[in-house]
Structure formats: structure tokens, C-alpha cells
Coordinates of C-alpha atoms in Angstrom, one line a residue:
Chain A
X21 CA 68.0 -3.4 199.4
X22 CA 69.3 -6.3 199.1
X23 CA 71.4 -7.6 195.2
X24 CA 71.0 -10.5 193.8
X25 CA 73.5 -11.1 190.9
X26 CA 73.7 -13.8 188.5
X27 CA 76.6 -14.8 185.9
X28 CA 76.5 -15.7 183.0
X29 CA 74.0 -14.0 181.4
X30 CA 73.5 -15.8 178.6
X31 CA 75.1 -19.2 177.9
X32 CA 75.4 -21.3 175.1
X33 CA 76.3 -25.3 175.1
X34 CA 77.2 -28.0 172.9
X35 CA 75.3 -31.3 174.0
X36 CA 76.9 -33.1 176.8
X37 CA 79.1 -30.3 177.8
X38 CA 79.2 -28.8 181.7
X39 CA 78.3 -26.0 182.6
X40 CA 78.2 -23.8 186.5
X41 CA 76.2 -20.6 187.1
X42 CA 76.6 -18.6 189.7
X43 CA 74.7 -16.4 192.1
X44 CA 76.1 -14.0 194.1
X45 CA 73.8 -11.6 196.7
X46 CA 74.7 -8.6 199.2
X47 CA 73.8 -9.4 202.4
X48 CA 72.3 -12.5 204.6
X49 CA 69.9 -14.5 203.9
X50 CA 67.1 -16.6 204.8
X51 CA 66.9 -19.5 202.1
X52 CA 67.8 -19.2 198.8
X53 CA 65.9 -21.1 195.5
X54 CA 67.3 -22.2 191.9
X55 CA 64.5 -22.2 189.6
X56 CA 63.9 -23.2 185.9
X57 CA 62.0 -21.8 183.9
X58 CA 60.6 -23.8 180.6
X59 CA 60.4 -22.5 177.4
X60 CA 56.3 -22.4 178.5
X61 CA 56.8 -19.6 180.9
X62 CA 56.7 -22.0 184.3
X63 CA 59.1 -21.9 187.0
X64 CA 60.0 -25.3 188.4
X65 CA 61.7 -25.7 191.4
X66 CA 65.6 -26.9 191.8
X67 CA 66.7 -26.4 195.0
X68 CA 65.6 -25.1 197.9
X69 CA 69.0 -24.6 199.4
X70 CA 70.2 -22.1 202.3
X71 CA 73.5 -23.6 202.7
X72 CA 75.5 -26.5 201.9
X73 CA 75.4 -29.2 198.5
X74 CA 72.7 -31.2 197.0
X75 CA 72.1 -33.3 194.3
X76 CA 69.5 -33.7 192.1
X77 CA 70.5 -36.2 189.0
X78 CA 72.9 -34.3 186.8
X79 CA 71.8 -31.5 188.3
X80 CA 73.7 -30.0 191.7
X81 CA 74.3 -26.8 193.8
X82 CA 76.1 -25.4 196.8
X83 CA 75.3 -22.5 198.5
X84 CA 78.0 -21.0 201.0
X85 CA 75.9 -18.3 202.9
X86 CA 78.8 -16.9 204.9
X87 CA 80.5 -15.6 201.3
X88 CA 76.9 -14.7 199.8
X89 CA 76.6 -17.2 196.9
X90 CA 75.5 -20.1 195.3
X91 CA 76.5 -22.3 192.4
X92 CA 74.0 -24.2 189.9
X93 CA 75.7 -27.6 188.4
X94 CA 74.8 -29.1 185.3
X95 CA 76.6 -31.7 183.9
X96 CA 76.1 -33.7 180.5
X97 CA 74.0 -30.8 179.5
X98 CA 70.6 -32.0 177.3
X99 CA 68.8 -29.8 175.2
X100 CA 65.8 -30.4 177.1
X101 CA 68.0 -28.3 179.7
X102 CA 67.7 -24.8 177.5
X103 CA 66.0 -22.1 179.5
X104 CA 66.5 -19.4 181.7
X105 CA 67.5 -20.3 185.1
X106 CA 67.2 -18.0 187.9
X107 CA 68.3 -17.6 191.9
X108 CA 65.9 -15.9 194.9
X109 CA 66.5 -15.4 197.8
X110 CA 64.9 -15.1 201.3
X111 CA 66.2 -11.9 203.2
X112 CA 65.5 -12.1 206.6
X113 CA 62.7 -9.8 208.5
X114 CA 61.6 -9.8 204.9
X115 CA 58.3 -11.8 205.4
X116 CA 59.4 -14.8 203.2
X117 CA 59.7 -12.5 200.0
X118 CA 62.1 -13.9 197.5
X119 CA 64.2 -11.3 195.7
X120 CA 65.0 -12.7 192.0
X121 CA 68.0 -12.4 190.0
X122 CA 68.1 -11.3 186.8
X123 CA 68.6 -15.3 185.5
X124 CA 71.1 -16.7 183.1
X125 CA 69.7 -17.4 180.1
X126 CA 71.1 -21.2 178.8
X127 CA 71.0 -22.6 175.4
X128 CA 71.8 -26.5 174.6
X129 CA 72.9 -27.5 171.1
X130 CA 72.4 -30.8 169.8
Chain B
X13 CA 53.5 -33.1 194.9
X14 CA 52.3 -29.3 195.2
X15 CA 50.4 -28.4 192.5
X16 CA 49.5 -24.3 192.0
X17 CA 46.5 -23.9 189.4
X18 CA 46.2 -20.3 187.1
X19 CA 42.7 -20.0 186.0
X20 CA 44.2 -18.9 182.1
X21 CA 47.0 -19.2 180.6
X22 CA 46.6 -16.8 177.7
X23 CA 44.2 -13.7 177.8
X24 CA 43.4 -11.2 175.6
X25 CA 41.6 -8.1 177.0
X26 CA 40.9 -4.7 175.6
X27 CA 42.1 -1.4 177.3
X28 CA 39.4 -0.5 180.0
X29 CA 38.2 -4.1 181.0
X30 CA 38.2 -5.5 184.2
X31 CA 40.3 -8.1 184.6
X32 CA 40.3 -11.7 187.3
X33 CA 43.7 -13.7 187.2
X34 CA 42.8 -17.0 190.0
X35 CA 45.0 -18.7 191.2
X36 CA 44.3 -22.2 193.8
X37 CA 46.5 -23.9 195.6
X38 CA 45.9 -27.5 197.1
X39 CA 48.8 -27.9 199.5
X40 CA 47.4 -26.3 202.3
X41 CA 50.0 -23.0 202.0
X42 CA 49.5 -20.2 204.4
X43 CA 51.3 -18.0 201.9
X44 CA 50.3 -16.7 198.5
X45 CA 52.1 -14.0 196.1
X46 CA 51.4 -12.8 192.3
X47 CA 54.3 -11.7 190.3
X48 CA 54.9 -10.2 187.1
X49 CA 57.6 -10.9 184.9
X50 CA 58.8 -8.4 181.3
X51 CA 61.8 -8.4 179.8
X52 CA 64.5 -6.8 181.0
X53 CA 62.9 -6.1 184.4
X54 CA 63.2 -9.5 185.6
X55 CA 60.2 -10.9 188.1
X56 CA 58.4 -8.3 190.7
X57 CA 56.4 -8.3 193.2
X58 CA 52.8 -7.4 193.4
X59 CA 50.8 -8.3 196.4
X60 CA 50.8 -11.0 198.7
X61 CA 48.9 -12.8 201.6
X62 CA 49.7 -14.9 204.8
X63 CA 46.6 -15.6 205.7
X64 CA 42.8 -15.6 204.5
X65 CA 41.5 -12.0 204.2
X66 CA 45.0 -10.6 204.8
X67 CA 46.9 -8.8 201.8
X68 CA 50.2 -6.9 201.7
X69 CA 51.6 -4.6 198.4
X70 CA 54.4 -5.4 197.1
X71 CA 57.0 -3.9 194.9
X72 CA 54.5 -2.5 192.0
X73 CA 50.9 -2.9 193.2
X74 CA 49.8 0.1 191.4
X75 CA 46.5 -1.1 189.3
X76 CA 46.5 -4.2 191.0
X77 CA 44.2 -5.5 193.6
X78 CA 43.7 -8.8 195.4
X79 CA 41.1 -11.1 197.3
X80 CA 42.0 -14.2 199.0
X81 CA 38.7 -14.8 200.6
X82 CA 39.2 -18.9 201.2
X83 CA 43.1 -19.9 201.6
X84 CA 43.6 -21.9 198.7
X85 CA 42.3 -19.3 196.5
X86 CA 44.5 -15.9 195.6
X87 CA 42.6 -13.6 192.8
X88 CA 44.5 -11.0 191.6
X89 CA 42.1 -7.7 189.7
X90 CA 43.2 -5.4 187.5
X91 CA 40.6 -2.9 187.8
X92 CA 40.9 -1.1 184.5
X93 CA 43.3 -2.6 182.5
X94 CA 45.9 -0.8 180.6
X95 CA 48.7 -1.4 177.7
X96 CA 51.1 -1.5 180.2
X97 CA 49.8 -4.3 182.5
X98 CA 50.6 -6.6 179.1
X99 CA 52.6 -9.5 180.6
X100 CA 53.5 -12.5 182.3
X101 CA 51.9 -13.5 185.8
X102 CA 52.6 -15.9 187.6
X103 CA 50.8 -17.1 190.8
X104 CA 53.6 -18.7 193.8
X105 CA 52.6 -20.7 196.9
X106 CA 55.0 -21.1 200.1
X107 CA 53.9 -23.2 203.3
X108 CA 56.2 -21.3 206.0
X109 CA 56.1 -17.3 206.2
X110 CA 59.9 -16.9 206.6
X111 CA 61.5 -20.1 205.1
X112 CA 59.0 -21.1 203.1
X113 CA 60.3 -23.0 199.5
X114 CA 58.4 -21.1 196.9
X115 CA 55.9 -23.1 193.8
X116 CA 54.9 -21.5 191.1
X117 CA 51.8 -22.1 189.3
X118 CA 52.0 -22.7 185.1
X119 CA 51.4 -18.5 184.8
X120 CA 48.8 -16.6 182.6
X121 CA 50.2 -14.3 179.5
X122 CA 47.6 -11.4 179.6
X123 CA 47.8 -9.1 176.4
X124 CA 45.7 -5.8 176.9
X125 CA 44.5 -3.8 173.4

């Protein structure tokens, strides 16, 4: 089946510092989803983003499906942005399940 | 905005019990799915449903069942509960079967004794 990789593992950040993580996965797919997951246990959506760049505030990622990954953004990190941050995708012929990555895991120091 | 509802969001149940996690939906979502997520093994899959009577297993559905009986509504039953179903669960929504953009509901720590 299909891999879904993501680097770093764990991450640790001074206040106001920049940060990208990546996603990389092993074969086409569908859609693919940045989530974030609070310190509460909820996943909140990022992006929903199959190809291409958006922005969300200092928040941003690019996905280029024809290399098989995706890139998460953050700049002017906040430590309201610690957490673990994970990537799914979408494989086709799948039925619309996402397969997870094993999420990078980010800590922000004031 | 989409909003996906988890009946509890801590349990504590002894080994043996019988077990309801509900989970609603108000955004009119054909699709439903219940994952589980443990250290180390990352989020898994389940069961899941495209439509109302209609379930399909997942990845681990082994002691799991489900009932979606009205759309907005996706149970998930853990007949007998054991030790090893301690975990995290979290309840997802998506509106399109193949391209769907996932929501997650808030997501119900179970502990069994």
C-alpha cells in the first residue's frame, strides 16, 4: 500500500522562528490534507490541498503531486502553534480513505 | 462551519462492558469513519459508511461494530470491551466519497479496566 512519510519527527522552535515540514507519499493521489492536532486530542483542518500553494495567515503549503509531496509553512511560529501536525492522503479507487502519516511532532518556546 | 459532535470525551469502562461511542454530524455528509489513534501506531482505520445502513471495515475492525441507522448519526460498539481497545477515537465526516476534505469531531479517550 500506499507510504505516507513525514519529516521531521519531532521539532523544536524558539518563538518567532520558521519552520517547513514535509510530506512525502509513494504513489498518486486523490487529495491530500494537513491537519493539526491540539494539545486536547482534536484534529483541525489546514489544508485541503491536492496540488498547488495556499495560504492561510502565517500558515501555508504546496503540494506538487507529480513528485509525491507536500510542504507545511509556518512562519513567526507562536506557542499556541505546538502540536503534532500530520498529512493524509486520498489514494485513488480507495473510497475517499485518507492514509495518515506518522506526524511531526512541533514544540514552540517562548 | 462543519461541526462533528462525539457523545464523550472521556470514558472509563471496565473489561467486559459494552460500550456506545456517537458520533453526529450536521453538515449533511454522505461519509462517516471512526479512527483510533495510540502511540506509535499513528491513526487507523476502523469502519466506515457512505450511506445510511451501509458499513465497510477498515484496517482493524476486529471488536468493533457500527450502526449508522439515520445519516448524521455514526455509533461505533465495542461489544465486550477489552484492555486493549484503551484509546483515542475520533469520529471524521467528509461530504464527497472520493475527494471529500475530511472533519474531525473533538474525539472520546476511552480507558477500559
Amino acid at each position: 500500500g500506499i507510504q505516507v512519510e513525514q519529516s521531521p519527527p519531532d521539532l523544536i522552535l524558539q518563538e518567532g522562528a520558521n519552520s517547513t515540514l514535509r510530506c512525502n507519499f509513494s504513489d498518486s493521489v486523490n487529495n491530500l490534507q494537513w491537519f493539526h492536532q491540539n494539545p486536547w486530542g482534536q484534529l483541525i483542518n489546514l489544508f485541503y490541498i491536492p496540488s498547488g500553494t495556499k495560504q492561510n495567515g502565517r500558515l501555508s503549503a504546496t503540494t506538487v503531486a507529480t513528485e509525491r509531496y507536500s510542504l507545511l509553512y509556518i512562519s513567526s511560529s507562536q506557542t499556541t502553534d505546538s502540536g503534532v501536525y500530520f498529512c493524509a492522503v486520498d489514494v485513488y479507487n480507495q473510497g475517499g480513505k485518507l492514509i495518515f502519516g506518522q506526524g511531526t511532532e512541533l514544540s514552540v518556546k517562548p | 462551519d462543519v461541526k462533528v459532535t462525539q457523545s464523550s470525551r472521556y470514558l472509563v469502562k471496565r473489561t467486559g462492558e459494552k460500550v456506545f461511542l456517537e458520533c453526529v454530524q450536521d453538515m449533511d455528509h454522505e461519509n462517516m469513519f471512526w479512527y483510533r489513534q495510540d502511540p506509535g501506531l499513528g491513526l487507523r482505520l476502523i469502519y466506515f459508511s457512505y450511506d445510511v445502513k451501509m458499513k465497510e471495515k477498515g484496517d482493524i475492525p476486529e471488536g468493533y461494530s457500527v450502526s449508522r441507522e439515520k445519516k448524521e448519526r455514526f455509533s461505533l460498539i465495542l461489544e465486550s470491551a477489552s484492555t486493549n481497545q484503551t484509546s483515542m477515537y475520533l469520529c471524521a465526516s467528509s461530504p464527497i466519497r472520493n475527494t471529500g476534505e475530511l472533519f474531525f469531531g473533538e474525539g472520546s479517550r476511552l480507558t477500559v479496566l
